[in-house]
Amino acid sequence: MAEEVSDGQPVRLWIGPPGPAALTLLTRLLEVSTFVLVAIWTSSYLGGLGVSPTWTSTTVNDTNRVFNWHPLLMALAFPVFMAEALLAYRVPVVPSLERPQRKVLHGCLHAAALLCMVFAIIAAFQSHNLKEPKAIPNLYSAHSFMGMFTFVTSILQFLLGLYVFAWPKLAIKQRQAIAPLHTFLGKAVFVAGLATMAAGIQEKTTFLQMGKKLTGEALFGAEMRIPAALQLLLIFTGLLVLFHHQPPAANTTPRRPVREGDGSFLDDDSSAASSPGGRDEFDV
């Protein structure tokens, strides 16, 4: 069940950590599956996508097609882009990338996630504000409070990483001191984002059930089963992404000191407390 080193102590189970390549592949399949399932739900059961309301009469409109950009973009932001940002140092999509390239990839993925969040929030607000004959209130639910907290924290985390590790880039000792906080915040934002998505999916499901007065067998239709499956996918995706950050049970490679002048050490980011091979290094 476990590989052993010369002293007889188990270094890892077959499943890791660090996990096998098959586990990374499964993680990415779950990321893509989550986005695809949200796309199916919004297009086939929630009315599709649009940039303007659909008028059902001279005084009443339907803004669901505008709102549907919100879950779709959030499904890109967290289960895909933010998840890949967390994996960029350990197991990047292109394994041959050098450390500086992984750093750029990490930052670009985080920026892409933020961009999706911005447009997703705009879509939610627009769908509320454009509703006729009466606008829908904004920021009234637990989901919206969780979402705004996660969004603001994501911005602060991105700015912190940019300032400390990229530009203007602080001194090595300062980067070492801030790195654990940056690592923690990155994981925390990711988990908060998935939790907020789960809360939003449940809120939308409740609206569907109440609005369409679904009872009996109707509660077991695809319209209700898909969001339930999505919530499970969010859990599994989150667990697998975080598992990639779990350090190995034993470290057989001596830790090397961080030296000024060794660019391969100093160009790393706090998201990679361990190298892809499982070596426990704190390169910042």
Coordinates of C-alpha atoms in Angstrom, one line a residue:
M1 CA 0.0 0.0 0.0
A2 CA 2.9 2.3 0.7
E3 CA 6.3 3.0 -0.9
E4 CA 9.1 2.8 1.6
V5 CA 12.5 4.5 2.0
S6 CA 15.7 2.9 3.2
D7 CA 14.9 3.4 6.9
G8 CA 11.7 1.5 6.5
Q9 CA 9.4 4.4 7.1
P10 CA 6.5 4.8 4.6
V11 CA 7.0 7.9 2.5
R12 CA 3.6 7.8 0.7
L13 CA 0.5 5.7 0.0
W14 CA -0.3 4.9 -3.6
I15 CA -2.9 7.7 -3.6
G16 CA -0.4 10.2 -2.2
P17 CA 0.3 12.9 -1.3
P18 CA 1.7 13.9 -3.7
G19 CA -1.1 12.3 -5.7
P20 CA -0.6 10.3 -8.9
A21 CA -1.2 11.8 -12.3
A22 CA -4.6 10.0 -12.6
L23 CA -5.8 12.0 -9.6
T24 CA -4.8 15.3 -11.3
L25 CA -6.6 14.2 -14.4
L26 CA -9.8 13.4 -12.3
T27 CA -9.5 16.8 -10.7
R28 CA -9.5 18.6 -14.1
L29 CA -12.4 16.4 -15.4
L30 CA -14.4 17.5 -12.4
E31 CA -13.6 21.2 -13.1
V32 CA -14.7 20.9 -16.7
S33 CA -17.8 18.8 -15.8
T34 CA -18.9 21.5 -13.3
F35 CA -18.8 24.2 -15.9
V36 CA -20.4 22.0 -18.6
L37 CA -23.2 21.0 -16.2
V38 CA -23.9 24.7 -15.3
A39 CA -24.0 25.5 -19.0
I40 CA -26.5 22.7 -19.6
W41 CA -28.6 23.8 -16.7
T42 CA -28.7 27.5 -17.7
S43 CA -29.3 26.8 -21.4
S44 CA -31.8 24.0 -21.3
Y45 CA -33.7 24.6 -18.1
L46 CA -33.3 28.2 -17.0
G47 CA -34.0 30.0 -20.3
G48 CA -30.6 30.4 -21.9
L49 CA -28.4 33.6 -22.1
G50 CA -29.1 37.1 -23.2
V51 CA -27.9 40.7 -22.8
S52 CA -31.3 42.3 -22.4
P53 CA -34.7 41.4 -20.8
T54 CA -37.4 39.5 -22.7
W55 CA -40.7 41.3 -22.6
T56 CA -43.7 39.1 -21.8
S57 CA -46.2 42.0 -22.1
T58 CA -46.1 45.8 -22.4
T59 CA -45.3 46.2 -18.7
V60 CA -43.7 43.0 -17.6
N61 CA -40.3 41.5 -18.6
D62 CA -38.2 38.5 -17.8
T63 CA -34.6 39.1 -16.9
N64 CA -33.6 35.4 -16.3
R65 CA -31.6 35.3 -19.6
V66 CA -29.5 38.3 -18.3
F67 CA -29.1 36.7 -14.8
N68 CA -28.0 33.3 -16.3
W69 CA -24.6 34.8 -17.1
H70 CA -24.0 35.0 -13.3
P71 CA -23.9 31.2 -12.6
L72 CA -22.1 30.5 -15.9
L73 CA -19.3 33.0 -15.3
M74 CA -18.9 32.0 -11.6
A75 CA -18.6 28.4 -12.8
L76 CA -15.6 29.5 -14.8
A77 CA -14.2 31.7 -12.0
F78 CA -13.9 29.2 -9.2
P79 CA -14.1 25.6 -10.3
V80 CA -12.0 26.3 -13.3
F81 CA -9.7 29.4 -13.2
M82 CA -9.3 29.6 -9.4
A83 CA -8.8 25.9 -9.1
E84 CA -6.2 26.0 -11.9
A85 CA -4.5 28.9 -10.2
L86 CA -4.0 26.8 -7.1
L87 CA -2.7 23.9 -9.2
A88 CA -0.4 26.1 -11.4
Y89 CA 2.7 25.5 -9.3
R90 CA 2.2 21.9 -8.3
V91 CA 0.7 20.4 -11.4
P92 CA 0.3 23.0 -14.2
V93 CA -1.6 22.1 -17.4
V94 CA 1.7 22.2 -19.2
P95 CA 4.1 20.2 -17.0
S96 CA 7.2 21.5 -18.8
L97 CA 6.7 25.1 -17.6
E98 CA 9.6 26.5 -15.6
R99 CA 9.0 28.1 -12.2
P100 CA 8.9 31.7 -13.5
Q101 CA 6.4 30.6 -16.2
R102 CA 4.3 28.9 -13.6
K103 CA 4.3 32.1 -11.6
V104 CA 2.9 34.0 -14.6
L105 CA 0.3 31.3 -15.2
H106 CA -0.8 31.5 -11.6
G107 CA -1.3 35.3 -11.8
C108 CA -3.1 35.1 -15.2
L109 CA -5.5 32.5 -13.9
H110 CA -6.3 34.5 -10.8
A111 CA -6.8 37.6 -13.0
A112 CA -9.1 35.6 -15.3
A113 CA -11.1 34.4 -12.3
L114 CA -11.5 38.0 -11.1
L115 CA -12.6 39.2 -14.5
C116 CA -15.3 36.5 -14.6
M117 CA -16.4 37.5 -11.1
V118 CA -16.8 41.1 -12.1
F119 CA -19.0 40.3 -15.1
A120 CA -21.0 37.8 -13.2
I121 CA -21.8 40.3 -10.5
I122 CA -22.7 42.9 -13.1
A123 CA -25.1 40.3 -14.7
A124 CA -26.8 39.7 -11.3
F125 CA -27.2 43.4 -10.5
Q126 CA -28.5 44.2 -14.1
S127 CA -31.0 41.4 -14.0
H128 CA -32.4 42.8 -10.7
N129 CA -32.3 46.5 -11.7
L130 CA -33.9 45.9 -15.2
K131 CA -36.8 43.9 -13.9
E132 CA -40.2 45.4 -14.7
P133 CA -42.7 46.4 -13.4
K134 CA -40.6 46.5 -10.2
A135 CA -36.9 46.0 -9.7
I136 CA -35.6 43.2 -7.5
P137 CA -33.7 44.3 -4.4
N138 CA -29.9 43.7 -4.4
L139 CA -27.8 42.2 -1.6
Y140 CA -30.5 40.9 0.6
S141 CA -29.6 37.2 1.0
A142 CA -26.9 35.1 2.7
H143 CA -25.6 34.1 -0.8
S144 CA -25.1 37.8 -1.8
F145 CA -23.3 38.6 1.5
M146 CA -21.0 35.6 1.1
G147 CA -20.4 36.5 -2.5
M148 CA -19.4 40.1 -1.9
F149 CA -17.1 39.0 1.0
T150 CA -15.5 36.5 -1.3
F151 CA -15.2 39.0 -4.2
V152 CA -13.5 41.6 -2.0
T153 CA -11.2 39.1 -0.4
S154 CA -10.2 37.8 -3.9
I155 CA -9.3 41.3 -5.0
L156 CA -7.2 41.9 -1.8
Q157 CA -5.5 38.5 -2.3
F158 CA -4.6 39.3 -5.9
L159 CA -3.2 42.7 -5.0
L160 CA -1.2 41.3 -2.1
G161 CA 0.3 38.6 -4.4
L162 CA 1.0 41.2 -7.1
Y163 CA 2.7 43.6 -4.8
V164 CA 4.7 41.1 -2.7
F165 CA 5.8 38.5 -5.3
A166 CA 5.6 40.2 -8.7
W167 CA 5.8 44.0 -8.8
P168 CA 7.5 45.8 -7.1
K169 CA 8.4 42.5 -5.4
L170 CA 9.5 42.8 -1.8
A171 CA 12.8 41.6 -0.3
I172 CA 13.3 37.8 0.2
K173 CA 12.8 38.0 4.0
Q174 CA 9.5 39.9 3.6
R175 CA 8.3 37.5 1.0
Q176 CA 9.1 34.6 3.2
A177 CA 7.2 36.2 6.1
I178 CA 4.1 36.9 3.9
A179 CA 4.1 33.7 1.9
P180 CA 2.2 31.6 4.5
L181 CA -0.5 34.2 4.7
H182 CA -0.8 34.4 0.9
T183 CA -1.0 30.6 0.7
F184 CA -3.7 30.5 3.4
L185 CA -5.8 33.3 1.8
G186 CA -5.6 31.6 -1.6
K187 CA -7.1 28.4 -0.3
A188 CA -9.6 30.3 1.8
V189 CA -10.8 32.3 -1.1
F190 CA -11.2 29.2 -3.2
V191 CA -13.2 27.4 -0.5
A192 CA -15.3 30.5 0.1
G193 CA -16.0 30.8 -3.6
L194 CA -17.2 27.2 -3.8
A195 CA -19.3 27.5 -0.7
T196 CA -20.9 30.7 -2.1
M197 CA -21.7 28.9 -5.3
A198 CA -23.3 26.1 -3.4
A199 CA -25.5 28.6 -1.5
G200 CA -26.4 30.3 -4.7
I201 CA -27.4 27.1 -6.4
Q202 CA -29.6 26.2 -3.4
E203 CA -31.2 29.6 -3.5
K204 CA -31.9 29.3 -7.2
T205 CA -33.3 25.8 -6.7
T206 CA -35.7 27.1 -4.0
F207 CA -36.9 29.9 -6.3
L208 CA -37.6 27.3 -9.1
Q209 CA -39.5 25.1 -6.7
M210 CA -41.6 27.9 -5.3
G211 CA -42.1 29.7 -8.6
K212 CA -43.2 26.7 -10.5
K213 CA -44.9 25.1 -7.6
L214 CA -43.0 21.8 -8.1
T215 CA -44.2 18.9 -6.0
G216 CA -44.2 15.1 -6.1
E217 CA -42.4 13.6 -9.1
A218 CA -41.5 17.0 -10.4
L219 CA -39.0 17.4 -7.6
F220 CA -37.0 14.5 -9.1
G221 CA -36.8 15.9 -12.6
A222 CA -33.5 17.1 -14.3
E223 CA -34.3 20.7 -13.5
M224 CA -33.8 19.9 -9.8
R225 CA -31.4 17.0 -10.1
I226 CA -28.8 18.9 -12.0
P227 CA -28.2 21.6 -9.3
A228 CA -28.0 18.8 -6.7
A229 CA -25.3 17.1 -8.8
L230 CA -23.5 20.4 -9.1
Q231 CA -23.3 20.9 -5.4
L232 CA -21.6 17.4 -5.1
L233 CA -19.2 18.3 -7.9
L234 CA -18.2 21.5 -6.0
I235 CA -17.4 19.4 -2.9
F236 CA -15.3 16.8 -4.9
T237 CA -13.5 19.5 -6.9
G238 CA -12.6 21.4 -3.8
L239 CA -11.3 18.4 -2.0
L240 CA -9.2 17.2 -4.9
V241 CA -7.7 20.6 -5.5
L242 CA -6.7 21.1 -1.9
F243 CA -5.3 17.5 -1.7
H244 CA -2.7 18.6 -4.2
H245 CA -1.4 21.1 -1.6
Q246 CA -1.1 18.4 1.1
P247 CA 2.6 17.8 1.9
P248 CA 4.0 14.3 1.7
A249 CA 4.1 12.1 4.8
A250 CA 7.9 12.0 4.8
N251 CA 10.5 14.1 3.2
T252 CA 13.5 12.3 1.8
T253 CA 15.1 15.2 0.1
P254 CA 17.1 17.6 2.4
R255 CA 15.7 21.1 2.5
R256 CA 17.9 23.6 0.7
P257 CA 18.4 27.1 2.2
V258 CA 17.0 30.0 0.3
R259 CA 19.9 32.1 -1.1
E260 CA 19.9 35.5 -2.6
G261 CA 21.2 35.3 -6.1
D262 CA 19.6 32.0 -6.9
G263 CA 16.8 33.0 -9.2
S264 CA 15.2 29.6 -9.3
F265 CA 14.5 30.0 -5.6
L266 CA 13.5 33.6 -5.4
D267 CA 11.2 33.6 -8.4
D268 CA 8.8 31.0 -6.8
D269 CA 5.5 32.0 -5.3
S270 CA 3.9 31.0 -2.0
S271 CA 1.4 28.7 -3.8
A272 CA 4.2 26.1 -4.2
A273 CA 5.2 25.1 -0.7
S274 CA 6.2 21.8 -2.4
S275 CA 7.7 21.2 -5.8
P276 CA 5.7 19.0 -8.3
G277 CA 8.0 16.1 -7.3
G278 CA 6.9 16.3 -3.7
R279 CA 10.0 18.0 -2.4
D280 CA 9.2 20.3 0.5
E281 CA 10.7 23.7 -0.4
F282 CA 9.4 27.1 0.5
D283 CA 10.6 29.1 -2.5
V284 CA 9.2 32.6 -2.5

